[in-house]
Coordinates of C-alpha atoms in Angstrom, one line a residue:
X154 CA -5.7 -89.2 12.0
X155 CA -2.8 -87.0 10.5
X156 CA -3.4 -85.9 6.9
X157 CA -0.2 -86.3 4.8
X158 CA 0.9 -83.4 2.8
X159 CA 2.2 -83.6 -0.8
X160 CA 4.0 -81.2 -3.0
X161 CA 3.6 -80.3 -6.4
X162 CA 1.0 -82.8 -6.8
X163 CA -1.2 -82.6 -10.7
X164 CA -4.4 -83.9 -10.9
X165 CA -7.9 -84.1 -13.3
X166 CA -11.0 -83.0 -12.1
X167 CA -14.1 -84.7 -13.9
X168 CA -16.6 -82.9 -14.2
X169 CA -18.3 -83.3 -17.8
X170 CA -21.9 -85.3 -16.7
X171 CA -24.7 -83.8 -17.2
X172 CA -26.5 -84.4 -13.7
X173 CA -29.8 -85.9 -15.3
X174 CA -30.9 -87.3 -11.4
X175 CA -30.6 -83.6 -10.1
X176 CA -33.1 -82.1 -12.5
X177 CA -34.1 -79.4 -12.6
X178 CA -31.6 -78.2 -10.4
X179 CA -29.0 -78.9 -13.3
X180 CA -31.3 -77.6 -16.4
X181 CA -28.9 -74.7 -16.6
X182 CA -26.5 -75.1 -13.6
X183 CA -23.7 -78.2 -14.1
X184 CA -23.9 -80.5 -11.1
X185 CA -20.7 -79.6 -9.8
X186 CA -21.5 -75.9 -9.5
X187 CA -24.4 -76.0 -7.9
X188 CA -24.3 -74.1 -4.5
X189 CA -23.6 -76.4 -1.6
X190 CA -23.5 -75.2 2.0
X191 CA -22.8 -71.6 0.5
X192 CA -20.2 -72.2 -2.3
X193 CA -20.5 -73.9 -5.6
X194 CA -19.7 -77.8 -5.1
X195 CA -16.3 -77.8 -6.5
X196 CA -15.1 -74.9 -3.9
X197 CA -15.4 -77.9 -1.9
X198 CA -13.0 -80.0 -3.6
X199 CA -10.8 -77.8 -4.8
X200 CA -9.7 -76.1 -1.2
X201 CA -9.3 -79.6 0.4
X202 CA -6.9 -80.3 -2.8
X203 CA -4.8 -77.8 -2.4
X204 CA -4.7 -78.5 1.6
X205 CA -3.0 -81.8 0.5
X206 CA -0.8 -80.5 -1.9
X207 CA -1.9 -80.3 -5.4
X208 CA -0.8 -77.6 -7.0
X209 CA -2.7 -77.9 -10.9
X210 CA -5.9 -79.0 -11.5
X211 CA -7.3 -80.3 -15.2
X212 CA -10.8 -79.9 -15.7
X213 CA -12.3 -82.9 -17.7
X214 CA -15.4 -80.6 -19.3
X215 CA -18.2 -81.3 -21.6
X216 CA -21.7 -80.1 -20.2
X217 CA -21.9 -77.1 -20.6
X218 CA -18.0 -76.4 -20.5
X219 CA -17.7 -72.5 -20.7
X220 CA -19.3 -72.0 -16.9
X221 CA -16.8 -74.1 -15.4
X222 CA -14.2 -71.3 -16.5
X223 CA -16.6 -68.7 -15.6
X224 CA -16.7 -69.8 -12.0
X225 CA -13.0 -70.5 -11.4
X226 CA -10.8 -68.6 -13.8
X227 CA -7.2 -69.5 -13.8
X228 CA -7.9 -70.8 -9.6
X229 CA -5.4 -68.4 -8.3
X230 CA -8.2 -67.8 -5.8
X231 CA -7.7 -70.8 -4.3
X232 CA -4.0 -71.0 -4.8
X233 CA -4.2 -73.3 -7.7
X234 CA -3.1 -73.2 -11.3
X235 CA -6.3 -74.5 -13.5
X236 CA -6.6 -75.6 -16.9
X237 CA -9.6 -76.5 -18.9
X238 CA -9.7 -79.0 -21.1
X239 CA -13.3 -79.7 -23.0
X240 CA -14.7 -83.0 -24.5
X241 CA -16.6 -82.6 -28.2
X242 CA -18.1 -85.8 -27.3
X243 CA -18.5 -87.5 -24.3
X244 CA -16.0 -90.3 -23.8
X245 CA -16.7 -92.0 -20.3
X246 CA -14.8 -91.9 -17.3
X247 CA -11.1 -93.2 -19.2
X248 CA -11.7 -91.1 -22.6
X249 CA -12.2 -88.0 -20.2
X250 CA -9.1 -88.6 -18.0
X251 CA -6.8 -89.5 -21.6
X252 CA -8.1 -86.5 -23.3
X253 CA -7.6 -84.3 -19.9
X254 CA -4.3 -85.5 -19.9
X255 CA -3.1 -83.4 -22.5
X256 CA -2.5 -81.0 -20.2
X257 CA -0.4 -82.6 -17.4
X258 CA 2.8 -81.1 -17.2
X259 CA 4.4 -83.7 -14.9
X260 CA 7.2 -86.7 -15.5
X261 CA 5.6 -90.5 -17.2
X262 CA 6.1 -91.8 -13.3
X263 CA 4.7 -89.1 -11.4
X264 CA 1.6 -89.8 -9.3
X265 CA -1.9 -87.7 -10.8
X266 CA -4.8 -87.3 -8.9
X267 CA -7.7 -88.0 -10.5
X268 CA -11.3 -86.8 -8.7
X269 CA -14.9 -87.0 -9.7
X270 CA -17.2 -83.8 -9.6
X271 CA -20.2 -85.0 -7.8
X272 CA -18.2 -86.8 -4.6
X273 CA -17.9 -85.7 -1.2
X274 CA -14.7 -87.2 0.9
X275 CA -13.5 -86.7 3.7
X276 CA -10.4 -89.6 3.0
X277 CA -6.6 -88.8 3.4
X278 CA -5.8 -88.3 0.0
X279 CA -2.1 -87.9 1.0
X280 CA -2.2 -91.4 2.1
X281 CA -3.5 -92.4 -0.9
X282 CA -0.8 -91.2 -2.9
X283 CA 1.4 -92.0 -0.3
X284 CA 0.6 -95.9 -0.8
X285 CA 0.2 -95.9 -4.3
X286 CA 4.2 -94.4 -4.6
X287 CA 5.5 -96.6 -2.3
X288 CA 4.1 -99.9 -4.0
X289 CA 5.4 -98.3 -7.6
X290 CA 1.5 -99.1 -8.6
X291 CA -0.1 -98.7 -12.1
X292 CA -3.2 -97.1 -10.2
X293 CA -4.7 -96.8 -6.8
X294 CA -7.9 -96.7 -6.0
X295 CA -9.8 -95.3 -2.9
X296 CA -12.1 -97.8 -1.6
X297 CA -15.1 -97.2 1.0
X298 CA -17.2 -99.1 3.1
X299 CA -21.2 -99.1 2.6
X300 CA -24.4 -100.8 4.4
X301 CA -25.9 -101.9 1.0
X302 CA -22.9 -102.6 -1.2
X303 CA -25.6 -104.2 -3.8
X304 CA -26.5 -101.1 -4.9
X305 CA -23.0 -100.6 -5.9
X306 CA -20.1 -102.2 -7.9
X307 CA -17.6 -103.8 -5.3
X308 CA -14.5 -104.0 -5.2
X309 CA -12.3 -106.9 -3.6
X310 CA -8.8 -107.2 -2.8
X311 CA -6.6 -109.8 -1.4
X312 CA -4.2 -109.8 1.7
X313 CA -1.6 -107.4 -0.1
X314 CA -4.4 -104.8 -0.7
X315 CA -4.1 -105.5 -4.7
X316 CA -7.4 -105.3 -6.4
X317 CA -8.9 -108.7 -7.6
X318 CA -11.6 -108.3 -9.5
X319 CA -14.4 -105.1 -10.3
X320 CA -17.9 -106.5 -10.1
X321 CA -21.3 -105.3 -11.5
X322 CA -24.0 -105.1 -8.8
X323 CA -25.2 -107.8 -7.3
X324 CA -27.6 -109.4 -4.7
X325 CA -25.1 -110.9 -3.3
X326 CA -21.9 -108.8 -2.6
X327 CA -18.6 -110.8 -1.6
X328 CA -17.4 -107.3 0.3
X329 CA -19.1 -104.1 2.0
X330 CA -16.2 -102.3 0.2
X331 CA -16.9 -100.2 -3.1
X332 CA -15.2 -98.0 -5.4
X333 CA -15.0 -94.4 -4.1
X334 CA -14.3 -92.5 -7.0
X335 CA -11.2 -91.3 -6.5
X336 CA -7.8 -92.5 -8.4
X337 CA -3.9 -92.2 -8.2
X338 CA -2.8 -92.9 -11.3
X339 CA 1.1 -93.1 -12.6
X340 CA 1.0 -90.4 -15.6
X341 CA 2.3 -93.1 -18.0
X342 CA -0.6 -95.8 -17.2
X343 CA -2.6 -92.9 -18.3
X344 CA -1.2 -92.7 -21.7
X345 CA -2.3 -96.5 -22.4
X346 CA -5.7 -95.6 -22.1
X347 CA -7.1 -95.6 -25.9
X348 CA -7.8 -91.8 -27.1
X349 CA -10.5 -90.5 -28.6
X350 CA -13.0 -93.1 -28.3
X351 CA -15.5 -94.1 -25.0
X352 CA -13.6 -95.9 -22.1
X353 CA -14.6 -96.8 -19.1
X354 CA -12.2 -97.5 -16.2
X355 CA -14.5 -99.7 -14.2
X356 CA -15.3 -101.9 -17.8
X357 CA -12.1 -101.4 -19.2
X358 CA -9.1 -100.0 -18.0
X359 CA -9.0 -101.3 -14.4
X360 CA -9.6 -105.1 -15.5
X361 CA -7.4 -104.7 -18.0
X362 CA -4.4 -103.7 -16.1
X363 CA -5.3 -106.5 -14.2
X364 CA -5.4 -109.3 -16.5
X365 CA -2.1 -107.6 -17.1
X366 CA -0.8 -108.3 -13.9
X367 CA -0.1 -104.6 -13.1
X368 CA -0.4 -103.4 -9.4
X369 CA -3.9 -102.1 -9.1
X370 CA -4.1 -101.3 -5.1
X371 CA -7.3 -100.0 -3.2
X372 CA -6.8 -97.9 -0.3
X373 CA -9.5 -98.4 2.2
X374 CA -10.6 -95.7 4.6
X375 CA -14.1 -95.6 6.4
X376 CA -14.1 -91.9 6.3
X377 CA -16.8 -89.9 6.1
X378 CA -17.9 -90.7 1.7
X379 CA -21.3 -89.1 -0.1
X380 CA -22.1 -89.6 -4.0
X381 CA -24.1 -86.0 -4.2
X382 CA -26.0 -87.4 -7.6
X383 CA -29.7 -87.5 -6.0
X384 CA -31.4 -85.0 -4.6
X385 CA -31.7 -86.1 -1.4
X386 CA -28.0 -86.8 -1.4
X387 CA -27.5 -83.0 -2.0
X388 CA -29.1 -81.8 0.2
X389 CA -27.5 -84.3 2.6
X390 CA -24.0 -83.1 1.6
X391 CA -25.2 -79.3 1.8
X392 CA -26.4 -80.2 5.9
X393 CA -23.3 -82.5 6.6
X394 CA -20.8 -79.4 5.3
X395 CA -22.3 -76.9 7.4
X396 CA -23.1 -78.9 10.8
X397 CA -19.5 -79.7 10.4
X398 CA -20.0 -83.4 10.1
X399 CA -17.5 -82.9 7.3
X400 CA -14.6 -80.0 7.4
X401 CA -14.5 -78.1 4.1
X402 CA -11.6 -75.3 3.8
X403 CA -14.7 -73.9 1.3
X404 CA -17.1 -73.1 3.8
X405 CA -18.3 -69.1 4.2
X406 CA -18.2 -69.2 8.3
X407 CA -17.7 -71.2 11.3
X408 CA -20.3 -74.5 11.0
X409 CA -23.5 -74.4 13.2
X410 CA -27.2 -75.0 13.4
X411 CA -27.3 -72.9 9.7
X412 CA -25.7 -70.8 7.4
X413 CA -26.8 -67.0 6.1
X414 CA -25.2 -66.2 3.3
X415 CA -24.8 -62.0 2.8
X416 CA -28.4 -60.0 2.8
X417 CA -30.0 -62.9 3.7
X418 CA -33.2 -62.1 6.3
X419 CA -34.6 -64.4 8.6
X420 CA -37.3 -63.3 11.1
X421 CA -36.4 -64.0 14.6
X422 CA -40.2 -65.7 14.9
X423 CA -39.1 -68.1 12.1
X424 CA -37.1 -71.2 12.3
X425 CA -34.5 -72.2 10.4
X426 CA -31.6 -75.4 11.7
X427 CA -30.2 -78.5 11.2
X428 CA -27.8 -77.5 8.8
X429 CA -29.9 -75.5 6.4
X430 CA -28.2 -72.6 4.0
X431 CA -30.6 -69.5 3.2
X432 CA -29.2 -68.2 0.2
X433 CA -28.1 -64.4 -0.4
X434 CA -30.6 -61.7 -0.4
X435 CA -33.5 -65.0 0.5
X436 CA -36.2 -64.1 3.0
X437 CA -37.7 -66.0 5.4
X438 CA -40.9 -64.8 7.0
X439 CA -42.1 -65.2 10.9
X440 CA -43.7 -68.5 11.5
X441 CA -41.8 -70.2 8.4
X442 CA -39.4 -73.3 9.4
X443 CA -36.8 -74.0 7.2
X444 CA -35.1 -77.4 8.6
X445 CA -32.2 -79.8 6.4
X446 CA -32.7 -77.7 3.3
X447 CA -31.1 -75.5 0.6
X448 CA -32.9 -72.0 -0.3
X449 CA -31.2 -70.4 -3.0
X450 CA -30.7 -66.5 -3.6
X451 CA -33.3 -64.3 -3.5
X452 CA -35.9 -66.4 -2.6
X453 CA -38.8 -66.1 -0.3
X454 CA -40.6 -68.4 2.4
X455 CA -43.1 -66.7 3.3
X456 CA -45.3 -67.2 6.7
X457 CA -46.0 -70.5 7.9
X458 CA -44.6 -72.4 5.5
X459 CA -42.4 -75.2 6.4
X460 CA -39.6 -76.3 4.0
X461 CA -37.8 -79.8 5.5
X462 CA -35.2 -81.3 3.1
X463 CA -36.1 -79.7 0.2
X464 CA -34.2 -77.4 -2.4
X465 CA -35.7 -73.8 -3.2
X466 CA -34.3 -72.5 -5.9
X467 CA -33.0 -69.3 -6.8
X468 CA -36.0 -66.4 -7.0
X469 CA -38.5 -69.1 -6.0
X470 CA -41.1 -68.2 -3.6
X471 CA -42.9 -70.7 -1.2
X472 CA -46.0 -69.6 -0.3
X473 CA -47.8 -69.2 3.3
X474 CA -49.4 -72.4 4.7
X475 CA -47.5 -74.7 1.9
X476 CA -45.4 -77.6 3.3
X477 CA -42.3 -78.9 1.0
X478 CA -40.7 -82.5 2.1
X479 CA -38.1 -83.9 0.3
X480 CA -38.8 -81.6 -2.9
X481 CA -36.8 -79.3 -5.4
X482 CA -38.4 -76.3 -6.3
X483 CA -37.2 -74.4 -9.8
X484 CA -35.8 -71.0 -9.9
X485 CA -38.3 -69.0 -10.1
X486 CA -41.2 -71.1 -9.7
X487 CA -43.6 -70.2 -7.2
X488 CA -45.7 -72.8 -5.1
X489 CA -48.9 -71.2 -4.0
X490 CA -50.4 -71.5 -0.6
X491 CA -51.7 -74.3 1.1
X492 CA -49.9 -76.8 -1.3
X493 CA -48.4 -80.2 0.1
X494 CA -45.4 -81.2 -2.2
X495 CA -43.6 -84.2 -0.7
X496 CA -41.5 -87.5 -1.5
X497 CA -39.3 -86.6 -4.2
X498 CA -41.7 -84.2 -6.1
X499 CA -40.1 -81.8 -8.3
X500 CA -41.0 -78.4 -9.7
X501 CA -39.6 -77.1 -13.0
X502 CA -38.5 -73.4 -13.2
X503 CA -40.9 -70.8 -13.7
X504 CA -44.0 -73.0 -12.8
X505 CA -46.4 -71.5 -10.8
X506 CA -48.8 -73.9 -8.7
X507 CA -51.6 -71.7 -7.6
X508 CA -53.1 -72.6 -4.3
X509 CA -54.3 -75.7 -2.9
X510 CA -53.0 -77.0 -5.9
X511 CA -51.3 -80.8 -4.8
X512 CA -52.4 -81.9 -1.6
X513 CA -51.4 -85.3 0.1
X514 CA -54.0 -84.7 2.9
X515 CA -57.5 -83.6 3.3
X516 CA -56.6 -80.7 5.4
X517 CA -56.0 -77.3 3.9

């Protein structure tokens, strides 16, 4: 597939969630800057942007606003132009993007770009904008394809691509094909969304314009799509970035079996692959295996333990003999040895589990 290329391309960043599902990872870190395969998240985003074209980016903060400014600054460093534009309350998915708005500098029938923080894409985005300038729509929507669409809202459209309808989950999905999360909207459609107040595009604006009978088109690409909220899912977008299974402008090296971040040391008796990051300054110790997972700066794994799709978090320490599956260690928190943490157990920073504390077997 070619990408297309834009030019001087605007677009809103959202970004103002507060990340609740990845607790305690997001205690003090916003979801979207949480390191992922050796970068904060949005590195990820922001360097495919400006490979398509976009040129200025508006932040739609709230949690925690200041250390979104903190980590990017004016995004000369990644050839962008970046303004920051903070909610006093939250106002849903439309109140963000009107209140962002503010900041646009672009004409009432110029295309904007509008992305959400916590996705990962691998879509034409040119393509997208491409479309949605072509057929002079109000809004175009990317739309992706999923096993379980029930989980999700889906999204039909009829034979001219023009969205239908926007239905709540259900049992029984009519299509496979859901919304992605990613938006082309004409800068004037933008300035009909109600300010001020909680909107939601999915409740609100998008069946709206319908009913209106303006063009609401979906763009469908099967590309490679990953909602990072859980987890599991992070850690799954962390593996996918540095295996390569999805190309990120972003990433700190060529992709491989794993990725050592600077001062990072990793015995050559240990094993650490499939896509795993070992954070800055992190040890790992000879006999540990580190497989699928995120260890954050400075943080040990010491012998024999065995850390499998997990999260370690920054200054955490894993101890010998403990086995981590599916987990998220705390920064700082220190699991003692001989502990068996798996299936989505969590441990909140600066807890210390002394040994043979949680065990899901009789051996020790």
């Amino acid at each position: 597939m070619t990408e297309t290329l834009l030019s001087d391309l605007e677009a809103i960043l959202l970004v103002g969630g507060q990340g609740t599902r990845l607790r305690p990872l997001t205690l003090g870190t916003p979801k979207p800057l949480l390191p992922t395969a050796g970068v904060p998240f949005l590195a990820h985003q922001l360097a495919r942007a400006r490979s398509f074209g976009v040129r200025r980016i508006v932040f739609a903060t709230s949690y925690r606003a200041e250390m979104f400014s903190e980590a990017f600054g004016d995004g000369s460093a990644f050839g962008l132009e970046i303004e920051y534009m903070t909610e006093e309350t939250p106002l849903g998915t439309g109140g963000a993007i009107r209140n962002a708005a503010a900041a646009l500098t672009c004409d009432p029938d110029a295309p904007v770009l509008v992305l959400n923080g916590d996705i990962l894409s691998g879509h034409d985005i040119g393509a997208q904008v491409a479309l949605h300038t072509a057929r002079r729509a109000a809004v175009t929507l990317h739309l992706t394809e999923v096993e379980d669409p029930s989980r999700f809202g889906c999204v039909p459209t009829d034979g001219e691509g023009r969205v239908t309808a926007f239905l709540e989950k259900t049992p029984d999905p009519v299509t496979n094909r859901i919304n992605a999360g990613c938006y082309v909207f004409t800068r004037s459609v933008i300035n009909g969304i109600p300010e001020g107040r909680i909107v939601s595009v999915e409740r609100e604006t998008f069946p709206g314009l319908i009913e209106a009978g303006a063009p609401v088109l979906g763009y469908a690409e099967a590309s490679y799509w990953l909602d990072v909220g859980t987890p599991a899912a992070f850690v799954k977008g962390s593996r996918d970035l540095v295996l390569g299974r999805l190309a990120s402008p972003a990433l700190p090296g060529p992709p491989g079996d794993f990725l050592a971040l600077p001062g990072a040391m990793i015995s050559p008796e240990a094993v650490v692959a499939d896509g795993s990051v070992v954070g800055a300054r992190a040890v790992v110790e000879a006999g540990a295996r580190v497989s699928g997972s995120v260890l954050g700066d400075d943080c040990v794994v010491h012998a024999g333990a065995e850390v499998v799709d997990s999260v370690v978090g920054i200054g955490a320490r894993v101890s010998s003999r403990s086995v981590l599956r599916d987990v998220v260690i705390g920064d700082g928190a220190v699991v003692g040895s001989g502990n068996e943490l798996l299936a989505g157990s969590r441990v909140w920073p600066g807890v210390v589990l002394p040994e043979c504390a949680v065990r899901f077997s009789s051996d020790v």
